[in-house]
Amino acid sequence: MTVDVVILTMSEGTLHVLLVRRGEAPFEGMWAIPGGFKRPTETLDEAAKRELSEETGVDAASLLTQFGAYGDPERDPRMNVVTVGYLAVLRDVGAVMAGTDAVEAALVPVSDVLKGTIGLAFDHLRIVRDAIERVRIELEVTGIATAFVGATFTLAELRSVYEAVWGVQLDAANFRRSVVAEDGWVIPTGRRAQPGSAGGRPAELYRAGRAWKAGGPIHRLPAANRREGTRP
Amino acid sequence: MTVDVVILTMSEGTLHVLLVRRGEAPFEGMWAIPGGFKRPTETLDEAAKRELSEETGVDAASLLTQFGAYGDPERDPRMNVVTVGYLAVLRDVGAVMAGTDAVEAALVPVSDVLKGTIGLAFDHLRIVRDAIERVRIELEVTGIATAFVGATFTLAELRSVYEAVWGVQLDAANFRRSVVAEDGWVIPTGRRAQPGSAGGRPAELYRAGRAWKAGGPIHRLPAANRREGTRP
DNA sequence: TAAGGTAAGCGTCGTGACGACCAGAACCAG
DNA sequence: CTGGTTCTGGTCGTCACGACGCTTACCTTA
């Protein structure tokens, strides 16, 4: 029994995943997602939380969600290991590289992983794929978006989360209206962000409201064709 | 490593779950959901499929979905067992009781289980709860509704699935329009069902189209307040 | 200081989904 | 034949939401 954690974060406007380079066989030298064996005295959630903490130093239990179990007998050449996949979303990793037992860690664009540019050990490619699909769903139904941004954020930052995760373009005006319309999603702080180097009107800074814990305000597809959206 | 299968079906207009009575310690004599140990040579999906087959004789791999893993060290008093939960939806159980190793099997209304009227062994209550929540979501996003009904069905039967699983009332006319509107959901067979004993106009019989494999046409909440629907 | 560029914020309009509601059709029991 | 029940089809009003343009505020550069 192992627990693997797919750690996602926003970096340079795109979605990144934290990978570690394996220091031992099998798959020595290849990239993999962090993880380890579940201890007999802890629950799966606790094991995932511990692995995340060991790897990043972040205590982020609230946004750690289990998304799947993988038990193919051939997934580990050494022995029969069943692993449970967890998804963690961090707002900023920064000093993440201070992992305890990782030889080397890096933030890699998920697009590179999904394209196969970067080969992953074991069946970690499939696990990452499932995690991405899960975060896309979570973003719509549980409003996990604020986990990607800091304590205070502009609506443009929040919008870029949706655009990066879903790979779509959202109208800034409509996005703003959907989010601001109802109480509980975002709370204005009264302060303003620094405008970018290109100038422009400074954006208001908001902080996340309670409502994000139970469903987001932005939907993946327009209501008009939401029905066809999931077709092949 | 074990695999437990929550088998759901429609019976008398309400949602039922298949339970077996345990023939040995621990929790001897208590009701539980069927399951068993994963064999080293099979995958988790294969193990779940085997358990389902052993218990019901049904080969229903297409609608067997994994929904969670449970690894609390105290969930089994004997030893440290991690179990993976699977959800199976059957259209009609009938001769299901011909399980191989179950002492006794029964279809129980899920409402009785959720209310606590029927005590379950281990942490199976939580597992069933999670399965119910999962099927409610699956019903909306993957159109699993036709798995509950037979090869041919009336729109009233299909509607009763949504009403039973979600616990709502749907307008028959609007339901019909939503389902029939687009091609691929239901295909008219030209035949008609027998009217009930109370009379009434006989309903047309339909069969499921391809589109049900990738998203259902009926949404849980009206678009007007879909946003607030998942709030506490 | 002035001009031009950029991004944020705000308003408006049109479309379309969807629920509420009603009327007719088809069939039964008595 | 009459009343009851269920299915089918239609209309209408509401409202979410995308498209789009205008204004506001701040930047850089001349």
PDB file of N, CA and C in Angstrom, chain B residues 31-87:
ATOM      1  N   TRP B  31     -25.348  -7.058   8.680  1.00  0.00           N
ATOM      2  CA  TRP B  31     -25.401  -6.836   7.245  1.00  0.00           C
ATOM      3  C   TRP B  31     -24.139  -6.115   6.774  1.00  0.00           C
ATOM      4  N   ALA B  32     -23.753  -6.430   5.563  1.00  0.00           N
ATOM      5  CA  ALA B  32     -22.564  -5.799   4.990  1.00  0.00           C
ATOM      6  C   ALA B  32     -22.724  -5.772   3.474  1.00  0.00           C
ATOM      7  N   ILE B  33     -21.910  -4.975   2.830  1.00  0.00           N
ATOM      8  CA  ILE B  33     -21.912  -5.001   1.378  1.00  0.00           C
ATOM      9  C   ILE B  33     -20.941  -6.090   0.918  1.00  0.00           C
ATOM     10  N   PRO B  34     -21.262  -6.744  -0.181  1.00  0.00           N
ATOM     11  CA  PRO B  34     -20.390  -7.833  -0.633  1.00  0.00           C
ATOM     12  C   PRO B  34     -19.005  -7.341  -1.026  1.00  0.00           C
ATOM     13  N   GLY B  35     -18.039  -8.226  -0.846  1.00  0.00           N
ATOM     14  CA  GLY B  35     -16.660  -7.863  -1.186  1.00  0.00           C
ATOM     15  C   GLY B  35     -15.720  -8.982  -0.815  1.00  0.00           C
ATOM     16  N   GLY B  36     -14.469  -8.787  -1.101  1.00  0.00           N
ATOM     17  CA  GLY B  36     -13.493  -9.814  -0.781  1.00  0.00           C
ATOM     18  C   GLY B  36     -12.088  -9.361  -1.116  1.00  0.00           C
ATOM     19  N   PHE B  37     -11.167 -10.251  -0.868  1.00  0.00           N
ATOM     20  CA  PHE B  37      -9.766  -9.886  -1.044  1.00  0.00           C
ATOM     21  C   PHE B  37      -9.385  -9.852  -2.518  1.00  0.00           C
ATOM     22  N   LYS B  38      -8.573  -8.897  -2.847  1.00  0.00           N
ATOM     23  CA  LYS B  38      -8.012  -8.808  -4.192  1.00  0.00           C
ATOM     24  C   LYS B  38      -6.918  -9.863  -4.347  1.00  0.00           C
ATOM     25  N   ARG B  39      -6.961 -10.581  -5.456  1.00  0.00           N
ATOM     26  CA  ARG B  39      -5.932 -11.599  -5.688  1.00  0.00           C
ATOM     27  C   ARG B  39      -4.711 -10.952  -6.327  1.00  0.00           C
ATOM     28  N   PRO B  40      -3.545 -11.491  -6.048  1.00  0.00           N
ATOM     29  CA  PRO B  40      -2.312 -10.860  -6.539  1.00  0.00           C
ATOM     30  C   PRO B  40      -2.219 -10.766  -8.058  1.00  0.00           C
ATOM     31  N   THR B  41      -2.949 -11.602  -8.751  1.00  0.00           N
ATOM     32  CA  THR B  41      -2.801 -11.621 -10.214  1.00  0.00           C
ATOM     33  C   THR B  41      -3.825 -10.768 -10.944  1.00  0.00           C
ATOM     34  N   GLU B  42      -4.737 -10.153 -10.222  1.00  0.00           N
ATOM     35  CA  GLU B  42      -5.788  -9.386 -10.899  1.00  0.00           C
ATOM     36  C   GLU B  42      -5.692  -7.913 -10.534  1.00  0.00           C
ATOM     37  N   THR B  43      -6.266  -7.093 -11.400  1.00  0.00           N
ATOM     38  CA  THR B  43      -6.332  -5.665 -11.114  1.00  0.00           C
ATOM     39  C   THR B  43      -7.513  -5.402 -10.181  1.00  0.00           C
ATOM     40  N   LEU B  44      -7.611  -4.175  -9.722  1.00  0.00           N
ATOM     41  CA  LEU B  44      -8.726  -3.813  -8.845  1.00  0.00           C
ATOM     42  C   LEU B  44     -10.046  -3.946  -9.585  1.00  0.00           C
ATOM     43  N   ASP B  45     -10.062  -3.478 -10.837  1.00  0.00           N
ATOM     44  CA  ASP B  45     -11.291  -3.569 -11.614  1.00  0.00           C
ATOM     45  C   ASP B  45     -11.717  -5.023 -11.808  1.00  0.00           C
ATOM     46  N   GLU B  46     -10.735  -5.868 -12.077  1.00  0.00           N
ATOM     47  CA  GLU B  46     -11.066  -7.280 -12.257  1.00  0.00           C
ATOM     48  C   GLU B  46     -11.584  -7.897 -10.968  1.00  0.00           C
ATOM     49  N   ALA B  47     -10.989  -7.494  -9.872  1.00  0.00           N
ATOM     50  CA  ALA B  47     -11.456  -8.016  -8.583  1.00  0.00           C
ATOM     51  C   ALA B  47     -12.895  -7.597  -8.319  1.00  0.00           C
ATOM     52  N   ALA B  48     -13.200  -6.355  -8.612  1.00  0.00           N
ATOM     53  CA  ALA B  48     -14.565  -5.882  -8.393  1.00  0.00           C
ATOM     54  C   ALA B  48     -15.537  -6.609  -9.318  1.00  0.00           C
ATOM     55  N   LYS B  49     -15.123  -6.787 -10.550  1.00  0.00           N
ATOM     56  CA  LYS B  49     -15.968  -7.496 -11.508  1.00  0.00           C
ATOM     57  C   LYS B  49     -16.216  -8.935 -11.034  1.00  0.00           C
ATOM     58  N   ARG B  50     -15.169  -9.566 -10.505  1.00  0.00           N
ATOM     59  CA  ARG B  50     -15.311 -10.935 -10.023  1.00  0.00           C
ATOM     60  C   ARG B  50     -16.249 -11.000  -8.826  1.00  0.00           C
ATOM     61  N   GLU B  51     -16.086 -10.063  -7.919  1.00  0.00           N
ATOM     62  CA  GLU B  51     -16.955 -10.057  -6.746  1.00  0.00           C
ATOM     63  C   GLU B  51     -18.411  -9.854  -7.151  1.00  0.00           C
ATOM     64  N   LEU B  52     -18.618  -8.936  -8.073  1.00  0.00           N
ATOM     65  CA  LEU B  52     -19.983  -8.694  -8.537  1.00  0.00           C
ATOM     66  C   LEU B  52     -20.558  -9.944  -9.182  1.00  0.00           C
ATOM     67  N   SER B  53     -19.734 -10.589  -9.978  1.00  0.00           N
ATOM     68  CA  SER B  53     -20.198 -11.780 -10.672  1.00  0.00           C
ATOM     69  C   SER B  53     -20.501 -12.906  -9.686  1.00  0.00           C
ATOM     70  N   GLU B  54     -19.601 -13.089  -8.731  1.00  0.00           N
ATOM     71  CA  GLU B  54     -19.820 -14.142  -7.735  1.00  0.00           C
ATOM     72  C   GLU B  54     -21.099 -13.905  -6.944  1.00  0.00           C
ATOM     73  N   GLU B  55     -21.388 -12.652  -6.739  1.00  0.00           N
ATOM     74  CA  GLU B  55     -22.520 -12.325  -5.869  1.00  0.00           C
ATOM     75  C   GLU B  55     -23.847 -12.314  -6.602  1.00  0.00           C
ATOM     76  N   THR B  56     -23.832 -11.877  -7.844  1.00  0.00           N
ATOM     77  CA  THR B  56     -25.093 -11.694  -8.566  1.00  0.00           C
ATOM     78  C   THR B  56     -25.152 -12.481  -9.865  1.00  0.00           C
ATOM     79  N   GLY B  57     -24.043 -12.986 -10.333  1.00  0.00           N
ATOM     80  CA  GLY B  57     -24.044 -13.674 -11.607  1.00  0.00           C
ATOM     81  C   GLY B  57     -24.123 -12.738 -12.797  1.00  0.00           C
ATOM     82  N   VAL B  58     -24.049 -11.454 -12.530  1.00  0.00           N
ATOM     83  CA  VAL B  58     -24.171 -10.471 -13.597  1.00  0.00           C
ATOM     84  C   VAL B  58     -22.784 -10.039 -14.067  1.00  0.00           C
ATOM     85  N   ASP B  59     -22.632  -9.963 -15.367  1.00  0.00           N
ATOM     86  CA  ASP B  59     -21.385  -9.453 -15.922  1.00  0.00           C
ATOM     87  C   ASP B  59     -21.635  -8.027 -16.388  1.00  0.00           C
ATOM     88  N   ALA B  60     -21.317  -7.089 -15.542  1.00  0.00           N
ATOM     89  CA  ALA B  60     -21.706  -5.697 -15.804  1.00  0.00           C
ATOM     90  C   ALA B  60     -20.519  -4.768 -15.690  1.00  0.00           C
ATOM     91  N   ALA B  61     -19.463  -5.125 -16.355  1.00  0.00           N
ATOM     92  CA  ALA B  61     -18.234  -4.358 -16.204  1.00  0.00           C
ATOM     93  C   ALA B  61     -18.397  -2.913 -16.641  1.00  0.00           C
ATOM     94  N   SER B  62     -19.282  -2.672 -17.595  1.00  0.00           N
ATOM     95  CA  SER B  62     -19.350  -1.325 -18.166  1.00  0.00           C
ATOM     96  C   SER B  62     -19.864  -0.312 -17.161  1.00  0.00           C
ATOM     97  N   LEU B  63     -20.645  -0.754 -16.217  1.00  0.00           N
ATOM     98  CA  LEU B  63     -21.176   0.208 -15.252  1.00  0.00           C
ATOM     99  C   LEU B  63     -20.644  -0.069 -13.867  1.00  0.00           C
ATOM    100  N   LEU B  64     -19.399  -0.435 -13.803  1.00  0.00           N
ATOM    101  CA  LEU B  64     -18.744  -0.684 -12.530  1.00  0.00           C
ATOM    102  C   LEU B  64     -17.675   0.396 -12.363  1.00  0.00           C
ATOM    103  N   THR B  65     -17.920   1.298 -11.427  1.00  0.00           N
ATOM    104  CA  THR B  65     -16.989   2.412 -11.285  1.00  0.00           C
ATOM    105  C   THR B  65     -16.451   2.484  -9.864  1.00  0.00           C
ATOM    106  N   GLN B  66     -15.170   2.740  -9.791  1.00  0.00           N
ATOM    107  CA  GLN B  66     -14.504   2.890  -8.498  1.00  0.00           C
ATOM    108  C   GLN B  66     -14.799   4.272  -7.943  1.00  0.00           C
ATOM    109  N   PHE B  67     -15.061   4.359  -6.663  1.00  0.00           N
ATOM    110  CA  PHE B  67     -15.401   5.684  -6.116  1.00  0.00           C
ATOM    111  C   PHE B  67     -14.616   6.051  -4.880  1.00  0.00           C
ATOM    112  N   GLY B  68     -13.822   5.170  -4.319  1.00  0.00           N
ATOM    113  CA  GLY B  68     -13.073   5.587  -3.144  1.00  0.00           C
ATOM    114  C   GLY B  68     -12.276   4.472  -2.512  1.00  0.00           C
ATOM    115  N   ALA B  69     -11.282   4.851  -1.733  1.00  0.00           N
ATOM    116  CA  ALA B  69     -10.479   3.894  -0.984  1.00  0.00           C
ATOM    117  C   ALA B  69     -10.564   4.240   0.493  1.00  0.00           C
ATOM    118  N   TYR B  70     -10.581   3.232   1.323  1.00  0.00           N
ATOM    119  CA  TYR B  70     -10.785   3.429   2.756  1.00  0.00           C
ATOM    120  C   TYR B  70      -9.683   2.710   3.516  1.00  0.00           C
ATOM    121  N   GLY B  71      -8.916   3.471   4.281  1.00  0.00           N
ATOM    122  CA  GLY B  71      -7.736   2.892   4.897  1.00  0.00           C
ATOM    123  C   GLY B  71      -7.565   3.203   6.365  1.00  0.00           C
ATOM    124  N   ASP B  72      -8.637   3.521   7.050  1.00  0.00           N
ATOM    125  CA  ASP B  72      -8.530   3.746   8.490  1.00  0.00           C
ATOM    126  C   ASP B  72      -7.985   2.483   9.157  1.00  0.00           C
ATOM    127  N   PRO B  73      -6.921   2.603   9.961  1.00  0.00           N
ATOM    128  CA  PRO B  73      -6.319   1.404  10.567  1.00  0.00           C
ATOM    129  C   PRO B  73      -7.287   0.646  11.471  1.00  0.00           C
ATOM    130  N   GLU B  74      -8.318   1.319  11.936  1.00  0.00           N
ATOM    131  CA  GLU B  74      -9.243   0.667  12.868  1.00  0.00           C
ATOM    132  C   GLU B  74     -10.527   0.200  12.200  1.00  0.00           C
ATOM    133  N   ARG B  75     -10.571   0.253  10.889  1.00  0.00           N
ATOM    134  CA  ARG B  75     -11.828  -0.089  10.227  1.00  0.00           C
ATOM    135  C   ARG B  75     -12.102  -1.586  10.269  1.00  0.00           C
ATOM    136  N   ASP B  76     -11.052  -2.375  10.412  1.00  0.00           N
ATOM    137  CA  ASP B  76     -11.222  -3.822  10.589  1.00  0.00           C
ATOM    138  C   ASP B  76     -10.509  -4.215  11.880  1.00  0.00           C
ATOM    139  N   PRO B  77     -11.237  -4.735  12.848  1.00  0.00           N
ATOM    140  CA  PRO B  77     -10.614  -5.029  14.146  1.00  0.00           C
ATOM    141  C   PRO B  77      -9.553  -6.128  14.068  1.00  0.00           C
ATOM    142  N   ARG B  78      -9.591  -6.936  13.031  1.00  0.00           N
ATOM    143  CA  ARG B  78      -8.636  -8.035  12.952  1.00  0.00           C
ATOM    144  C   ARG B  78      -7.263  -7.564  12.515  1.00  0.00           C
ATOM    145  N   MET B  79      -7.252  -6.794  11.439  1.00  0.00           N
ATOM    146  CA  MET B  79      -5.970  -6.430  10.865  1.00  0.00           C
ATOM    147  C   MET B  79      -6.109  -5.134  10.076  1.00  0.00           C
ATOM    148  N   ASN B  80      -5.013  -4.698   9.528  1.00  0.00           N
ATOM    149  CA  ASN B  80      -4.987  -3.455   8.783  1.00  0.00           C
ATOM    150  C   ASN B  80      -5.381  -3.726   7.331  1.00  0.00           C
ATOM    151  N   VAL B  81      -6.614  -3.433   7.010  1.00  0.00           N
ATOM    152  CA  VAL B  81      -7.108  -3.730   5.673  1.00  0.00           C
ATOM    153  C   VAL B  81      -7.542  -2.450   4.976  1.00  0.00           C
ATOM    154  N   VAL B  82      -7.006  -2.250   3.800  1.00  0.00           N
ATOM    155  CA  VAL B  82      -7.449  -1.131   2.966  1.00  0.00           C
ATOM    156  C   VAL B  82      -8.419  -1.688   1.941  1.00  0.00           C
ATOM    157  N   THR B  83      -9.556  -1.026   1.809  1.00  0.00           N
ATOM    158  CA  THR B  83     -10.531  -1.504   0.842  1.00  0.00           C
ATOM    159  C   THR B  83     -10.806  -0.426  -0.195  1.00  0.00           C
ATOM    160  N   VAL B  84     -11.121  -0.894  -1.394  1.00  0.00           N
ATOM    161  CA  VAL B  84     -11.473   0.014  -2.484  1.00  0.00           C
ATOM    162  C   VAL B  84     -12.939  -0.212  -2.814  1.00  0.00           C
ATOM    163  N   GLY B  85     -13.703   0.868  -2.822  1.00  0.00           N
ATOM    164  CA  GLY B  85     -15.138   0.782  -3.050  1.00  0.00           C
ATOM    165  C   GLY B  85     -15.501   0.902  -4.511  1.00  0.00           C
ATOM    166  N   TYR B  86     -16.387   0.027  -4.947  1.00  0.00           N
ATOM    167  CA  TYR B  86     -16.897   0.087  -6.323  1.00  0.00           C
ATOM    168  C   TYR B  86     -18.408   0.232  -6.289  1.00  0.00           C
ATOM    169  N   LEU B  87     -18.894   0.913  -7.302  1.00  0.00           N
ATOM    170  CA  LEU B  87     -20.327   1.112  -7.445  1.00  0.00           C
ATOM    171  C   LEU B  87     -20.817   0.349  -8.667  1.00  0.00           C
TER     172      LEU B  87
END
